[in-house]
mmCIF file of C-alpha atoms in Angstrom:
data_model
loop_
_atom_site.group_PDB
_atom_site.id
_atom_site.type_symbol
_atom_site.label_atom_id
_atom_site.label_comp_id
_atom_site.label_asym_id
_atom_site.label_seq_id
_atom_site.Cartn_x
_atom_site.Cartn_y
_atom_site.Cartn_z
ATOM 1 C CA ALA Y 1 -13.153 61.891 -331.186
ATOM 2 C CA GLN Y 2 -14.755 63.509 -328.036
ATOM 3 C CA SER Y 3 -13.323 62.450 -324.705
ATOM 4 C CA VAL Y 4 -12.459 63.649 -321.346
ATOM 5 C CA THR Y 5 -9.314 62.787 -319.538
ATOM 6 C CA GLN Y 6 -8.712 62.878 -315.757
ATOM 7 C CA PRO Y 7 -4.792 61.474 -315.608
ATOM 8 C CA ASP Y 8 -5.240 61.279 -311.734
ATOM 9 C CA ILE Y 9 -6.973 58.403 -310.560
ATOM 10 C CA HIS Y 10 -6.042 58.684 -307.074
ATOM 11 C CA ILE Y 11 -5.258 61.976 -304.630
ATOM 12 C CA THR Y 12 -3.907 62.087 -301.495
ATOM 13 C CA VAL Y 13 -3.491 65.445 -299.534
ATOM 14 C CA SER Y 14 -3.131 66.504 -296.153
ATOM 15 C CA GLU Y 15 -6.059 68.802 -294.462
ATOM 16 C CA GLY Y 16 -5.285 72.323 -295.230
ATOM 17 C CA ALA Y 17 -3.316 71.493 -298.205
ATOM 18 C CA SER Y 18 -3.676 73.052 -301.604
ATOM 19 C CA LEU Y 19 -5.580 70.875 -304.213
ATOM 20 C CA GLU Y 20 -5.641 70.679 -307.970
ATOM 21 C CA LEU Y 21 -7.422 68.129 -309.956
ATOM 22 C CA ARG Y 22 -6.548 68.021 -313.591
ATOM 23 C CA CYS Y 23 -9.043 67.450 -316.728
ATOM 24 C CA ASN Y 24 -8.134 67.257 -320.154
ATOM 25 C CA TYR Y 25 -10.902 67.041 -323.073
ATOM 26 C CA SER Y 26 -10.915 66.515 -326.452
ATOM 27 C CA TYR Y 27 -14.245 68.219 -328.239
ATOM 28 C CA GLY Y 28 -14.790 69.338 -331.631
ATOM 29 C CA ALA Y 29 -16.753 72.165 -331.031
ATOM 30 C CA THR Y 30 -16.888 75.091 -328.265
ATOM 31 C CA PRO Y 31 -17.667 72.751 -325.144
ATOM 32 C CA TYR Y 32 -19.811 73.498 -321.575
ATOM 33 C CA LEU Y 33 -17.052 72.149 -319.228
ATOM 34 C CA PHE Y 34 -18.583 71.064 -315.715
ATOM 35 C CA TRP Y 35 -16.870 69.410 -312.592
ATOM 36 C CA TYR Y 36 -19.095 67.645 -310.453
ATOM 37 C CA VAL Y 37 -18.451 65.741 -306.726
ATOM 38 C CA GLN Y 38 -19.599 62.400 -305.947
ATOM 39 C CA SER Y 39 -19.813 61.064 -302.234
ATOM 40 C CA PRO Y 40 -20.096 57.173 -301.735
ATOM 41 C CA GLY Y 41 -23.100 55.920 -303.303
ATOM 42 C CA GLN Y 42 -24.609 59.145 -304.147
ATOM 43 C CA GLY Y 43 -25.406 61.118 -306.919
ATOM 44 C CA LEU Y 44 -23.709 63.869 -308.306
ATOM 45 C CA GLN Y 45 -23.314 67.295 -307.172
ATOM 46 C CA LEU Y 46 -22.358 70.375 -309.585
ATOM 47 C CA LEU Y 47 -19.190 72.241 -308.353
ATOM 48 C CA LEU Y 48 -19.137 74.607 -311.166
ATOM 49 C CA LYS Y 49 -19.379 75.157 -314.681
ATOM 50 C CA TYR Y 50 -18.239 76.938 -317.401
ATOM 51 C CA PHE Y 51 -20.079 78.254 -320.754
ATOM 52 C CA SER Y 52 -18.543 81.193 -321.431
ATOM 53 C CA GLY Y 53 -16.901 84.420 -320.172
ATOM 54 C CA ASP Y 54 -14.237 84.780 -317.584
ATOM 55 C CA THR Y 55 -12.362 81.644 -317.842
ATOM 56 C CA LEU Y 56 -11.980 81.489 -314.017
ATOM 57 C CA VAL Y 57 -15.003 80.012 -312.738
ATOM 58 C CA GLN Y 58 -15.988 80.120 -309.070
ATOM 59 C CA GLY Y 59 -18.062 77.308 -307.523
ATOM 60 C CA ILE Y 60 -19.381 75.912 -304.434
ATOM 61 C CA LYS Y 61 -17.310 74.812 -301.343
ATOM 62 C CA GLY Y 62 -14.643 77.227 -302.234
ATOM 63 C CA PHE Y 63 -13.493 75.222 -305.402
ATOM 64 C CA GLU Y 64 -12.599 77.002 -308.708
ATOM 65 C CA ALA Y 65 -11.593 75.940 -311.850
ATOM 66 C CA GLU Y 66 -9.898 77.716 -314.930
ATOM 67 C CA PHE Y 67 -10.361 77.335 -318.605
ATOM 68 C CA LYS Y 68 -7.493 76.962 -320.730
ATOM 69 C CA ARG Y 69 -8.483 76.733 -324.269
ATOM 70 C CA SER Y 70 -4.941 76.650 -325.837
ATOM 71 C CA GLN Y 71 -4.444 73.770 -323.363
ATOM 72 C CA SER Y 72 -7.787 72.204 -323.495
ATOM 73 C CA SER Y 73 -7.892 71.813 -319.947
ATOM 74 C CA PHE Y 74 -10.144 72.694 -317.183
ATOM 75 C CA ASN Y 75 -8.474 72.237 -313.962
ATOM 76 C CA LEU Y 76 -10.144 72.383 -310.833
ATOM 77 C CA ARG Y 77 -8.316 73.796 -307.600
ATOM 78 C CA LYS Y 78 -8.865 74.479 -303.795
ATOM 79 C CA PRO Y 79 -6.553 76.427 -301.692
ATOM 80 C CA SER Y 80 -7.186 74.704 -298.383
ATOM 81 C CA VAL Y 81 -8.748 71.024 -298.321
ATOM 82 C CA HIS Y 82 -11.165 69.985 -295.536
ATOM 83 C CA TRP Y 83 -11.602 66.475 -294.256
ATOM 84 C CA SER Y 84 -15.196 66.625 -295.975
ATOM 85 C CA ASP Y 85 -13.746 67.171 -299.277
ATOM 86 C CA ALA Y 86 -12.697 63.355 -299.705
ATOM 87 C CA ALA Y 87 -15.071 62.171 -302.408
ATOM 88 C CA GLU Y 88 -14.968 61.352 -306.106
ATOM 89 C CA TYR Y 89 -14.737 64.330 -308.453
ATOM 90 C CA PHE Y 90 -15.825 63.952 -312.282
ATOM 91 C CA CYS Y 91 -14.959 66.406 -315.058
ATOM 92 C CA ALA Y 92 -17.622 66.404 -317.795
ATOM 93 C CA VAL Y 93 -18.148 67.963 -321.164
ATOM 94 C CA GLY Y 94 -21.030 68.690 -323.172
ATOM 95 C CA PRO Y 95 -22.099 70.586 -326.120
ATOM 96 C CA SER Y 96 -22.296 74.360 -326.580
ATOM 97 C CA GLY Y 97 -25.474 76.141 -327.027
ATOM 98 C CA GLY Y 98 -27.515 74.117 -324.556
ATOM 99 C CA TYR Y 99 -26.830 70.922 -324.054
ATOM 100 C CA ASN Y 100 -27.638 66.899 -324.598
ATOM 101 C CA LYS Y 101 -25.792 64.317 -323.373
ATOM 102 C CA LEU Y 102 -22.474 64.677 -321.105
ATOM 103 C CA ILE Y 103 -19.014 62.952 -321.214
ATOM 104 C CA PHE Y 104 -17.512 62.025 -317.922
ATOM 105 C CA GLY Y 105 -14.023 61.499 -317.549
ATOM 106 C CA ALA Y 106 -12.973 58.588 -315.224
ATOM 107 C CA GLY Y 107 -12.953 60.184 -311.992
ATOM 108 C CA THR Y 108 -10.445 61.211 -309.543
ATOM 109 C CA ARG Y 109 -10.778 60.031 -305.930
ATOM 110 C CA LEU Y 110 -9.350 62.246 -303.573
ATOM 111 C CA ALA Y 111 -8.447 61.108 -299.946
ATOM 112 C CA VAL Y 112 -7.622 63.948 -297.295
ATOM 113 C CA HIS Y 113 -5.436 62.678 -294.463
ATOM 114 C CA PRO Y 114 -5.800 64.643 -291.017
ATOM 115 C CA GLY I 1 -32.741 74.284 -306.002
ATOM 116 C CA ALA I 2 -33.833 71.757 -308.308
ATOM 117 C CA VAL I 3 -34.470 67.901 -306.929
ATOM 118 C CA VAL I 4 -34.512 65.005 -308.785
ATOM 119 C CA SER I 5 -35.591 61.772 -306.740
ATOM 120 C CA GLN I 6 -35.152 58.124 -307.534
ATOM 121 C CA HIS I 7 -36.961 55.134 -306.251
ATOM 122 C CA PRO I 8 -35.790 52.708 -304.841
ATOM 123 C CA SER I 9 -32.196 53.577 -303.572
ATOM 124 C CA ARG I 10 -31.495 50.026 -303.452
ATOM 125 C CA VAL I 11 -33.217 47.080 -305.063
ATOM 126 C CA ILE I 12 -32.369 43.191 -304.850
ATOM 127 C CA CYS I 13 -33.739 40.975 -307.403
ATOM 128 C CA LYS I 14 -33.630 37.152 -308.951
ATOM 129 C CA SER I 15 -31.920 36.777 -312.159
ATOM 130 C CA GLY I 16 -34.495 36.310 -314.833
ATOM 131 C CA THR I 17 -37.114 38.881 -313.279
ATOM 132 C CA SER I 18 -37.652 42.711 -314.141
ATOM 133 C CA VAL I 19 -37.389 45.481 -311.960
ATOM 134 C CA LYS I 20 -38.477 48.958 -312.397
ATOM 135 C CA ILE I 21 -36.472 52.172 -311.585
ATOM 136 C CA GLU I 22 -38.595 55.910 -310.994
ATOM 137 C CA CYS I 23 -37.023 59.244 -311.427
ATOM 138 C CA ARG I 24 -38.677 62.142 -310.817
ATOM 139 C CA SER I 25 -37.994 65.764 -310.695
ATOM 140 C CA LEU I 26 -39.804 67.115 -307.730
ATOM 141 C CA ASP I 27 -40.080 70.848 -307.807
ATOM 142 C CA PHE I 28 -39.541 71.416 -311.857
ATOM 143 C CA GLN I 29 -40.489 69.903 -315.229
ATOM 144 C CA ALA I 30 -37.589 68.235 -317.146
ATOM 145 C CA THR I 31 -38.359 67.972 -320.669
ATOM 146 C CA THR I 32 -35.285 65.745 -320.910
ATOM 147 C CA MET I 33 -34.427 63.156 -318.680
ATOM 148 C CA PHE I 34 -30.947 61.065 -318.909
ATOM 149 C CA TRP I 35 -30.028 57.578 -317.674
ATOM 150 C CA TYR I 36 -26.650 56.653 -316.432
ATOM 151 C CA ARG I 37 -24.914 53.637 -315.275
ATOM 152 C CA GLN I 38 -21.870 53.148 -313.172
ATOM 153 C CA PHE I 39 -19.621 50.201 -312.468
ATOM 154 C CA PRO I 40 -17.728 50.504 -309.081
ATOM 155 C CA LYS I 41 -15.000 52.861 -308.931
ATOM 156 C CA GLN I 42 -15.790 53.901 -312.875
ATOM 157 C CA SER I 43 -17.153 56.764 -314.264
ATOM 158 C CA LEU I 44 -20.737 57.421 -315.774
ATOM 159 C CA MET I 45 -21.724 56.060 -318.874
ATOM 160 C CA LEU I 46 -24.799 57.553 -320.541
ATOM 161 C CA MET I 47 -27.565 54.801 -321.396
ATOM 162 C CA ALA I 48 -30.221 56.928 -323.008
ATOM 163 C CA THR I 49 -32.050 60.048 -323.415
ATOM 164 C CA SER I 50 -35.434 60.077 -322.972
ATOM 165 C CA ASN I 51 -37.812 62.998 -323.948
ATOM 166 C CA GLU I 52 -41.352 63.576 -322.763
ATOM 167 C CA GLY I 53 -43.801 61.758 -324.732
ATOM 168 C CA SER I 54 -41.294 60.452 -327.521
ATOM 169 C CA LYS I 55 -39.160 57.243 -327.756
ATOM 170 C CA ALA I 56 -35.934 57.039 -325.960
ATOM 171 C CA THR I 57 -32.321 57.573 -327.827
ATOM 172 C CA TYR I 58 -30.324 54.549 -326.715
ATOM 173 C CA GLU I 59 -26.393 54.598 -327.021
ATOM 174 C CA GLN I 60 -24.362 52.729 -329.213
ATOM 175 C CA GLY I 61 -24.211 49.177 -327.317
ATOM 176 C CA VAL I 62 -27.070 49.705 -325.179
ATOM 177 C CA GLU I 63 -30.174 47.080 -325.384
ATOM 178 C CA LYS I 64 -33.247 49.004 -325.685
ATOM 179 C CA ASP I 65 -35.516 45.884 -325.223
ATOM 180 C CA LYS I 66 -33.389 45.150 -322.430
ATOM 181 C CA PHE I 67 -33.624 48.485 -320.686
ATOM 182 C CA LEU I 68 -37.000 50.020 -321.347
ATOM 183 C CA ILE I 69 -37.534 53.763 -320.832
ATOM 184 C CA ASN I 70 -40.746 55.431 -320.464
ATOM 185 C CA HIS I 71 -40.914 58.982 -319.813
ATOM 186 C CA ALA I 72 -44.494 59.722 -319.640
ATOM 187 C CA SER I 73 -44.767 62.945 -317.910
ATOM 188 C CA LEU I 74 -42.359 66.198 -317.557
ATOM 189 C CA THR I 75 -41.473 65.002 -313.899
ATOM 190 C CA LEU I 76 -41.364 61.338 -314.449
ATOM 191 C CA SER I 77 -39.027 59.307 -316.225
ATOM 192 C CA THR I 78 -38.964 54.837 -315.397
ATOM 193 C CA LEU I 79 -36.289 52.397 -316.368
ATOM 194 C CA THR I 80 -36.891 48.821 -316.237
ATOM 195 C CA VAL I 81 -34.330 46.503 -316.400
ATOM 196 C CA THR I 82 -36.046 43.518 -318.178
ATOM 197 C CA SER I 83 -35.153 39.735 -317.540
ATOM 198 C CA ALA I 84 -32.020 40.828 -315.322
ATOM 199 C CA HIS I 85 -28.969 38.743 -314.977
ATOM 200 C CA PRO I 86 -26.238 39.231 -312.914
ATOM 201 C CA GLU I 87 -24.115 41.278 -315.014
ATOM 202 C CA ASP I 88 -26.825 43.983 -315.227
ATOM 203 C CA SER I 89 -26.060 44.694 -311.172
ATOM 204 C CA SER I 90 -24.950 48.126 -311.276
ATOM 205 C CA PHE I 91 -25.521 51.741 -309.970
ATOM 206 C CA TYR I 92 -27.909 53.389 -311.766
ATOM 207 C CA ILE I 93 -28.245 57.220 -311.723
ATOM 208 C CA CYS I 94 -30.559 59.699 -313.463
ATOM 209 C CA SER I 95 -30.572 63.023 -314.332
ATOM 210 C CA ALA I 96 -33.036 65.714 -315.505
ATOM 211 C CA PHE I 97 -32.704 68.635 -317.602
ATOM 212 C CA SER I 98 -34.331 71.859 -317.321
ATOM 213 C CA GLN I 99 -33.448 75.213 -319.203
ATOM 214 C CA GLN I 100 -35.320 77.022 -316.453
ATOM 215 C CA GLY I 101 -32.666 75.871 -314.095
ATOM 216 C CA GLY I 102 -29.817 77.352 -315.747
ATOM 217 C CA ASP I 103 -29.275 75.095 -318.698
ATOM 218 C CA GLU I 104 -27.943 71.965 -316.419
ATOM 219 C CA GLN I 105 -28.490 68.283 -315.764
ATOM 220 C CA TYR I 106 -29.600 67.721 -311.958
ATOM 221 C CA PHE I 107 -28.638 64.246 -310.931
ATOM 222 C CA GLY I 108 -30.532 61.867 -308.744
ATOM 223 C CA PRO I 109 -28.909 59.621 -305.858
ATOM 224 C CA GLY I 110 -28.913 56.753 -307.846
ATOM 225 C CA THR I 111 -30.282 53.235 -307.392
ATOM 226 C CA ARG I 112 -28.190 50.558 -306.417
ATOM 227 C CA LEU I 113 -29.163 47.116 -308.237
ATOM 228 C CA THR I 114 -28.117 43.948 -307.223
ATOM 229 C CA VAL I 115 -29.035 40.845 -309.139
ATOM 230 C CA THR I 116 -28.573 37.308 -307.375
#
């Protein structure tokens, strides 16, 4: 079955600390992988995506993610978190070769302490 | 960048009435639009996929007669919740797909529906 698992429901970090949000997927074919961020009451903003090529992907707002096929993982990282990064983060997977529907993980809520 | 709007952003309706939510791609043509539903503190669940000029494809468990989707043009899709009930209260988010935009979905800001 196709699925996305985000093991951490809530994460709290101090401002300036590093961050890693975990994402594991189960997908039958080569996946397209995405990370989105959602602020309260808002839609989703794409942080980064991986289709192919370099497995370390750079995104907006200083985020990066690494695709590890052997571990079926696509973890999101940021070296230094800002208070404005507090939000909900969703990992998603879709079919390769252009895509139709996305399957989303349950999300990780990030809180940032000053 | 590609912008998707939704209208209204919030709506309150009485049980038994119908409500229409619009999703527009403002600066690009969207051959495919998606409708998602999000419960509080939960993930997005795909409800249906709509392609311009054809019938929407609904996900398993989604009542097509209750959630009417119309994709009349390349820039507009509508979701009508018919005979709404309190359990239909949710956050509805649409997205639009454009190959011109780099093969990704662009999400609208969402519509908060409250059924009293």
